[in-house]
């Protein structure tokens, strides 16, 4: 059994990427894995201040939930990063979240990663910059294993993803963790 942590960064609760997160979670849970989801919009994370206090303490000085989320990441075997595509990159909440991993990113070793991206555009190559942004985070970790990418392309309005093949694909990818 693996510990799976899903980071859902869209501001739209129940939006396309959040729905794909839930599909992935459904598949993984059915196979007996333990899954937790963090919906970033609810957490109201502050920006990294680059104060570097975390170098001494391994804790962030901000009094929000990021220290707890970081501990969940260190504990997890599998991390799913889900973002809508905003101006052809990740959304601001995902970027703030990644920056806030500074206190313990060097302890996030040997994790398996899945990416979920959603966009109005139906071109997968047009998602490259967004995927590369997520890979930039992985480049800073020790031995990350990129296991899969779920492209929710051609999905603009809420619920658009329900009618796309990626809806089932996310479930199947969760099953195959
Ligand atoms: C601020 C903003 C910027 C966006 N930029 C793009 C974009 O560059 N390319 C694109 O294809 N869709 C863009 N979209 C559309 C979203 O990616 C699309 O609605 C997606 O389904 C949102 O996913 P969500 O429901 O998980 O939030 C943008 C939407 C917003 C609100």
PDB file of C-alpha atoms and ligand atoms in Angstrom:
ATOM      1  CA  UNK A   1       0.000   0.000   0.000  1.00  0.00           C
ATOM      2  CA  UNK A   2       1.342   3.438  -0.962  1.00  0.00           C
ATOM      3  CA  UNK A   3       0.762   6.813   0.662  1.00  0.00           C
ATOM      4  CA  UNK A   4      -0.528   9.198  -1.984  1.00  0.00           C
ATOM      5  CA  UNK A   5      -0.778  12.962  -1.603  1.00  0.00           C
ATOM      6  CA  UNK A   6      -2.768  14.926  -4.170  1.00  0.00           C
ATOM      7  CA  UNK A   7      -2.207  18.675  -4.453  1.00  0.00           C
ATOM      8  CA  UNK A   8      -5.160  20.287  -6.221  1.00  0.00           C
ATOM      9  CA  UNK A   9      -4.266  23.896  -7.038  1.00  0.00           C
ATOM     10  CA  UNK A  10      -7.221  25.193  -9.026  1.00  0.00           C
ATOM     11  CA  UNK A  11      -9.238  27.966  -7.392  1.00  0.00           C
ATOM     12  CA  UNK A  12     -12.312  26.197  -8.822  1.00  0.00           C
ATOM     13  CA  UNK A  13     -13.526  23.585  -6.375  1.00  0.00           C
ATOM     14  CA  UNK A  14     -15.003  20.771  -8.448  1.00  0.00           C
ATOM     15  CA  UNK A  15     -13.389  22.280 -11.547  1.00  0.00           C
ATOM     16  CA  UNK A  16     -11.804  20.201 -14.288  1.00  0.00           C
ATOM     17  CA  UNK A  17      -8.434  19.475 -12.646  1.00  0.00           C
ATOM     18  CA  UNK A  18     -10.092  18.888  -9.276  1.00  0.00           C
ATOM     19  CA  UNK A  19     -12.475  16.367 -10.891  1.00  0.00           C
ATOM     20  CA  UNK A  20      -9.506  14.565 -12.471  1.00  0.00           C
ATOM     21  CA  UNK A  21      -7.822  14.503  -9.049  1.00  0.00           C
ATOM     22  CA  UNK A  22     -10.925  12.840  -7.627  1.00  0.00           C
ATOM     23  CA  UNK A  23     -10.988  10.291 -10.448  1.00  0.00           C
ATOM     24  CA  UNK A  24      -7.342   9.436  -9.778  1.00  0.00           C
ATOM     25  CA  UNK A  25      -8.112   9.181  -6.053  1.00  0.00           C
ATOM     26  CA  UNK A  26     -11.083   6.898  -6.744  1.00  0.00           C
ATOM     27  CA  UNK A  27      -8.909   4.486  -8.726  1.00  0.00           C
ATOM     28  CA  UNK A  28      -6.081   4.521  -6.199  1.00  0.00           C
ATOM     29  CA  UNK A  29      -8.398   4.124  -3.186  1.00  0.00           C
ATOM     30  CA  UNK A  30     -10.139   1.145  -4.769  1.00  0.00           C
ATOM     31  CA  UNK A  31      -6.762  -0.561  -4.907  1.00  0.00           C
ATOM     32  CA  UNK A  32      -6.212  -0.026  -1.192  1.00  0.00           C
ATOM     33  CA  UNK A  33      -3.782   2.889  -1.276  1.00  0.00           C
ATOM     34  CA  UNK A  34      -4.097   5.597   1.329  1.00  0.00           C
ATOM     35  CA  UNK A  35      -4.858   8.944  -0.314  1.00  0.00           C
ATOM     36  CA  UNK A  36      -5.039  12.498   1.006  1.00  0.00           C
ATOM     37  CA  UNK A  37      -5.999  15.538  -1.028  1.00  0.00           C
ATOM     38  CA  UNK A  38      -5.016  19.111  -0.259  1.00  0.00           C
ATOM     39  CA  UNK A  39      -7.145  21.743  -1.992  1.00  0.00           C
ATOM     40  CA  UNK A  40      -4.817  24.750  -2.002  1.00  0.00           C
ATOM     41  CA  UNK A  41      -7.520  27.399  -2.371  1.00  0.00           C
ATOM     42  CA  UNK A  42      -8.784  26.486   1.106  1.00  0.00           C
ATOM     43  CA  UNK A  43      -5.328  26.788   2.658  1.00  0.00           C
ATOM     44  CA  UNK A  44      -4.681  30.463   1.753  1.00  0.00           C
ATOM     45  CA  UNK A  45      -0.913  30.064   1.546  1.00  0.00           C
ATOM     46  CA  UNK A  46       1.401  33.027   1.951  1.00  0.00           C
ATOM     47  CA  UNK A  47       4.306  33.730  -0.401  1.00  0.00           C
ATOM     48  CA  UNK A  48       7.838  32.571   0.378  1.00  0.00           C
ATOM     49  CA  UNK A  49       9.695  35.552   1.883  1.00  0.00           C
ATOM     50  CA  UNK A  50      13.197  34.234   1.052  1.00  0.00           C
ATOM     51  CA  UNK A  51      14.130  34.909   4.692  1.00  0.00           C
ATOM     52  CA  UNK A  52      15.952  31.529   4.834  1.00  0.00           C
ATOM     53  CA  UNK A  53      15.002  31.020   8.493  1.00  0.00           C
ATOM     54  CA  UNK A  54      14.000  27.525   7.381  1.00  0.00           C
ATOM     55  CA  UNK A  55      17.694  26.714   6.802  1.00  0.00           C
ATOM     56  CA  UNK A  56      18.131  26.633  10.582  1.00  0.00           C
ATOM     57  CA  UNK A  57      14.750  25.335  11.666  1.00  0.00           C
ATOM     58  CA  UNK A  58      13.379  23.287   8.728  1.00  0.00           C
ATOM     59  CA  UNK A  59      10.134  25.147   9.417  1.00  0.00           C
ATOM     60  CA  UNK A  60       8.563  28.098   7.652  1.00  0.00           C
ATOM     61  CA  UNK A  61       7.933  31.205   9.739  1.00  0.00           C
ATOM     62  CA  UNK A  62       4.486  31.722   8.194  1.00  0.00           C
ATOM     63  CA  UNK A  63       1.637  30.640  10.420  1.00  0.00           C
ATOM     64  CA  UNK A  64      -0.356  28.800   7.776  1.00  0.00           C
ATOM     65  CA  UNK A  65      -0.779  25.129   6.954  1.00  0.00           C
ATOM     66  CA  UNK A  66       2.292  24.740   4.729  1.00  0.00           C
ATOM     67  CA  UNK A  67       4.520  23.164   7.402  1.00  0.00           C
ATOM     68  CA  UNK A  68       1.932  20.413   7.827  1.00  0.00           C
ATOM     69  CA  UNK A  69       1.594  19.949   4.066  1.00  0.00           C
ATOM     70  CA  UNK A  70       5.384  19.702   3.713  1.00  0.00           C
ATOM     71  CA  UNK A  71       5.459  16.950   6.342  1.00  0.00           C
ATOM     72  CA  UNK A  72       2.760  15.115   4.392  1.00  0.00           C
ATOM     73  CA  UNK A  73       4.926  15.387   1.269  1.00  0.00           C
ATOM     74  CA  UNK A  74       7.986  13.998   3.043  1.00  0.00           C
ATOM     75  CA  UNK A  75       5.835  11.083   4.272  1.00  0.00           C
ATOM     76  CA  UNK A  76       4.215  10.365   0.898  1.00  0.00           C
ATOM     77  CA  UNK A  77       5.354   7.737  -1.607  1.00  0.00           C
ATOM     78  CA  UNK A  78       3.413   9.330  -4.445  1.00  0.00           C
ATOM     79  CA  UNK A  79       2.674  13.012  -5.068  1.00  0.00           C
ATOM     80  CA  UNK A  80       0.136  14.240  -7.626  1.00  0.00           C
ATOM     81  CA  UNK A  81       0.472  17.877  -8.729  1.00  0.00           C
ATOM     82  CA  UNK A  82      -2.639  19.238 -10.439  1.00  0.00           C
ATOM     83  CA  UNK A  83      -2.886  22.661 -12.046  1.00  0.00           C
ATOM     84  CA  UNK A  84      -5.096  24.428 -14.550  1.00  0.00           C
ATOM     85  CA  UNK A  85      -3.124  26.060 -17.359  1.00  0.00           C
ATOM     86  CA  UNK A  86      -3.101  29.819 -16.840  1.00  0.00           C
ATOM     87  CA  UNK A  87      -1.440  31.864 -19.572  1.00  0.00           C
ATOM     88  CA  UNK A  88       0.335  28.727 -20.712  1.00  0.00           C
ATOM     89  CA  UNK A  89       1.947  27.910 -17.422  1.00  0.00           C
ATOM     90  CA  UNK A  90       0.944  26.638 -13.967  1.00  0.00           C
ATOM     91  CA  UNK A  91      -1.452  28.731 -11.918  1.00  0.00           C
ATOM     92  CA  UNK A  92      -0.250  31.121  -9.241  1.00  0.00           C
ATOM     93  CA  UNK A  93      -1.345  28.913  -6.383  1.00  0.00           C
ATOM     94  CA  UNK A  94       0.763  25.992  -7.605  1.00  0.00           C
ATOM     95  CA  UNK A  95       3.782  28.283  -7.967  1.00  0.00           C
ATOM     96  CA  UNK A  96       3.354  29.688  -4.462  1.00  0.00           C
ATOM     97  CA  UNK A  97       2.993  26.144  -3.157  1.00  0.00           C
ATOM     98  CA  UNK A  98       6.189  24.948  -4.897  1.00  0.00           C
ATOM     99  CA  UNK A  99       8.185  27.928  -3.587  1.00  0.00           C
ATOM    100  CA  UNK A 100       6.957  27.180  -0.087  1.00  0.00           C
ATOM    101  CA  UNK A 101       8.512  23.681  -0.254  1.00  0.00           C
ATOM    102  CA  UNK A 102      11.900  25.270   0.509  1.00  0.00           C
ATOM    103  CA  UNK A 103      12.134  24.138   4.174  1.00  0.00           C
ATOM    104  CA  UNK A 104      12.273  20.421   3.366  1.00  0.00           C
ATOM    105  CA  UNK A 105      12.524  19.905  -0.384  1.00  0.00           C
ATOM    106  CA  UNK A 106      15.851  18.131   0.169  1.00  0.00           C
ATOM    107  CA  UNK A 107      13.983  15.504   2.181  1.00  0.00           C
ATOM    108  CA  UNK A 108      11.496  14.794  -0.621  1.00  0.00           C
ATOM    109  CA  UNK A 109      13.574  11.932  -1.994  1.00  0.00           C
ATOM    110  CA  UNK A 110      12.591   8.998  -4.212  1.00  0.00           C
ATOM    111  CA  UNK A 111       8.983  10.142  -4.655  1.00  0.00           C
ATOM    112  CA  UNK A 112       6.805   9.095  -7.562  1.00  0.00           C
ATOM    113  CA  UNK A 113       5.053  11.997  -9.296  1.00  0.00           C
ATOM    114  CA  UNK A 114       1.993  12.378 -11.477  1.00  0.00           C
ATOM    115  CA  UNK A 115       0.966  15.639 -13.147  1.00  0.00           C
ATOM    116  CA  UNK A 116      -2.583  16.699 -13.992  1.00  0.00           C
ATOM    117  CA  UNK A 117      -3.109  19.736 -16.215  1.00  0.00           C
ATOM    118  CA  UNK A 118      -6.331  21.161 -17.636  1.00  0.00           C
ATOM    119  CA  UNK A 119      -6.768  23.772 -20.347  1.00  0.00           C
ATOM    120  CA  UNK A 120      -9.251  25.179 -22.827  1.00  0.00           C
ATOM    121  CA  UNK A 121      -6.732  24.566 -25.591  1.00  0.00           C
ATOM    122  CA  UNK A 122      -6.971  21.064 -27.044  1.00  0.00           C
ATOM    123  CA  UNK A 123      -3.306  20.817 -28.067  1.00  0.00           C
ATOM    124  CA  UNK A 124      -1.093  18.564 -25.933  1.00  0.00           C
ATOM    125  CA  UNK A 125       2.158  20.140 -27.249  1.00  0.00           C
ATOM    126  CA  UNK A 126       0.791  23.510 -26.057  1.00  0.00           C
ATOM    127  CA  UNK A 127       0.979  22.121 -22.512  1.00  0.00           C
ATOM    128  CA  UNK A 128       4.774  21.694 -22.688  1.00  0.00           C
ATOM    129  CA  UNK A 129       5.670  24.878 -20.848  1.00  0.00           C
ATOM    130  CA  UNK A 130       3.306  24.034 -18.013  1.00  0.00           C
ATOM    131  CA  UNK A 131       4.754  20.524 -17.697  1.00  0.00           C
ATOM    132  CA  UNK A 132       8.287  21.920 -17.797  1.00  0.00           C
ATOM    133  CA  UNK A 133       7.408  24.243 -14.883  1.00  0.00           C
ATOM    134  CA  UNK A 134       6.394  21.219 -12.807  1.00  0.00           C
ATOM    135  CA  UNK A 135       9.534  19.399 -13.930  1.00  0.00           C
ATOM    136  CA  UNK A 136      11.601  22.371 -12.766  1.00  0.00           C
ATOM    137  CA  UNK A 137      10.465  21.548  -9.234  1.00  0.00           C
ATOM    138  CA  UNK A 138      11.348  17.867  -9.672  1.00  0.00           C
ATOM    139  CA  UNK A 139      14.790  18.847 -11.000  1.00  0.00           C
ATOM    140  CA  UNK A 140      15.568  20.194  -7.517  1.00  0.00           C
ATOM    141  CA  UNK A 141      14.654  16.935  -5.737  1.00  0.00           C
ATOM    142  CA  UNK A 142      16.669  13.771  -5.157  1.00  0.00           C
ATOM    143  CA  UNK A 143      15.679  10.935  -7.489  1.00  0.00           C
ATOM    144  CA  UNK A 144      12.112  11.938  -8.404  1.00  0.00           C
ATOM    145  CA  UNK A 145      10.286   9.425 -10.598  1.00  0.00           C
ATOM    146  CA  UNK A 146       7.879  10.959 -13.112  1.00  0.00           C
ATOM    147  CA  UNK A 147       5.222   8.290 -13.536  1.00  0.00           C
ATOM    148  CA  UNK A 148       2.516   9.886 -15.658  1.00  0.00           C
ATOM    149  CA  UNK A 149       0.828  12.971 -17.045  1.00  0.00           C
ATOM    150  CA  UNK A 150      -2.927  13.433 -17.328  1.00  0.00           C
ATOM    151  CA  UNK A 151      -3.779  15.999 -19.997  1.00  0.00           C
ATOM    152  CA  UNK A 152      -7.266  17.453 -19.511  1.00  0.00           C
ATOM    153  CA  UNK A 153      -7.106  19.447 -22.728  1.00  0.00           C
ATOM    154  CA  UNK A 154     -10.107  20.936 -24.529  1.00  0.00           C
ATOM    155  CA  UNK A 155     -11.813  21.654 -21.200  1.00  0.00           C
ATOM    156  CA  UNK A 156     -12.797  25.249 -20.607  1.00  0.00           C
ATOM    157  CA  UNK A 157     -15.992  25.404 -18.581  1.00  0.00           C
ATOM    158  CA  UNK A 158     -16.548  23.558 -15.333  1.00  0.00           C
ATOM    159  CA  UNK A 159     -17.638  19.945 -16.028  1.00  0.00           C
ATOM    160  CA  UNK A 160     -16.257  19.930 -19.606  1.00  0.00           C
ATOM    161  CA  UNK A 161     -13.851  17.201 -18.551  1.00  0.00           C
ATOM    162  CA  UNK A 162     -16.715  14.860 -17.635  1.00  0.00           C
ATOM    163  CA  UNK A 163     -17.334  14.099 -21.321  1.00  0.00           C
ATOM    164  CA  UNK A 164     -13.692  13.603 -22.320  1.00  0.00           C
ATOM    165  CA  UNK A 165     -11.751  10.302 -22.465  1.00  0.00           C
ATOM    166  CA  UNK A 166      -9.315  11.732 -19.904  1.00  0.00           C
ATOM    167  CA  UNK A 167     -12.032  11.352 -17.253  1.00  0.00           C
ATOM    168  CA  UNK A 168     -11.637   7.558 -17.403  1.00  0.00           C
ATOM    169  CA  UNK A 169      -7.905   7.764 -18.005  1.00  0.00           C
ATOM    170  CA  UNK A 170      -7.401   9.572 -14.680  1.00  0.00           C
ATOM    171  CA  UNK A 171      -9.310   6.798 -12.901  1.00  0.00           C
ATOM    172  CA  UNK A 172      -7.255   4.102 -14.635  1.00  0.00           C
ATOM    173  CA  UNK A 173      -3.983   5.856 -13.857  1.00  0.00           C
ATOM    174  CA  UNK A 174      -5.010   5.983 -10.210  1.00  0.00           C
ATOM    175  CA  UNK A 175      -5.740   2.254 -10.341  1.00  0.00           C
ATOM    176  CA  UNK A 176      -2.300   1.536 -11.738  1.00  0.00           C
ATOM    177  CA  UNK A 177      -0.296   3.390  -9.086  1.00  0.00           C
TER     178      UNK A 177
HETATM  179  C1  LIG B   1      -6.613  33.350 -15.568  1.00  0.00           C
HETATM  180  C2  LIG B   1      -6.874  32.244 -16.579  1.00  0.00           C
HETATM  181  C3  LIG B   1      -5.944  32.007 -17.558  1.00  0.00           C
HETATM  182  C4  LIG B   1      -6.146  30.975 -18.475  1.00  0.00           C
HETATM  183  N1  LIG B   1      -5.187  30.744 -19.425  1.00  0.00           N
HETATM  184  C5  LIG B   1      -5.370  29.743 -20.300  1.00  0.00           C
HETATM  185  C6  LIG B   1      -4.368  29.464 -21.274  1.00  0.00           C
HETATM  186  O1  LIG B   1      -3.334  30.112 -21.366  1.00  0.00           O
HETATM  187  N2  LIG B   1      -4.600  28.436 -22.153  1.00  0.00           N
HETATM  188  C7  LIG B   1      -5.736  27.679 -22.093  1.00  0.00           C
HETATM  189  O2  LIG B   1      -5.863  26.767 -22.902  1.00  0.00           O
HETATM  190  N3  LIG B   1      -6.681  27.896 -21.153  1.00  0.00           N
HETATM  191  C8  LIG B   1      -6.529  28.914 -20.257  1.00  0.00           C
HETATM  192  N4  LIG B   1      -7.468  29.140 -19.286  1.00  0.00           N
HETATM  193  C9  LIG B   1      -8.643  28.231 -19.189  1.00  0.00           C
HETATM  194  C10 LIG B   1      -8.434  27.163 -18.109  1.00  0.00           C
HETATM  195  O3  LIG B   1      -7.174  26.524 -18.232  1.00  0.00           O
HETATM  196  C11 LIG B   1      -9.551  26.124 -18.223  1.00  0.00           C
HETATM  197  O4  LIG B   1     -10.785  26.757 -17.934  1.00  0.00           O
HETATM  198  C12 LIG B   1      -9.350  24.938 -17.309  1.00  0.00           C
HETATM  199  O5  LIG B   1     -10.351  23.980 -17.546  1.00  0.00           O
HETATM  200  C13 LIG B   1      -9.381  25.353 -15.856  1.00  0.00           C
HETATM  201  O6  LIG B   1      -9.187  24.210 -15.039  1.00  0.00           O
HETATM  202  P1  LIG B   1      -9.928  24.081 -13.613  1.00  0.00           P
HETATM  203  O7  LIG B   1     -11.396  23.904 -13.914  1.00  0.00           O
HETATM  204  O8  LIG B   1      -9.295  22.913 -12.998  1.00  0.00           O
HETATM  205  O9  LIG B   1      -9.652  25.352 -12.870  1.00  0.00           O
HETATM  206  C14 LIG B   1      -7.309  30.177 -18.386  1.00  0.00           C
HETATM  207  C15 LIG B   1      -8.254  30.446 -17.380  1.00  0.00           C
HETATM  208  C16 LIG B   1      -8.037  31.460 -16.476  1.00  0.00           C
HETATM  209  C17 LIG B   1      -9.055  31.710 -15.380  1.00  0.00           C
END
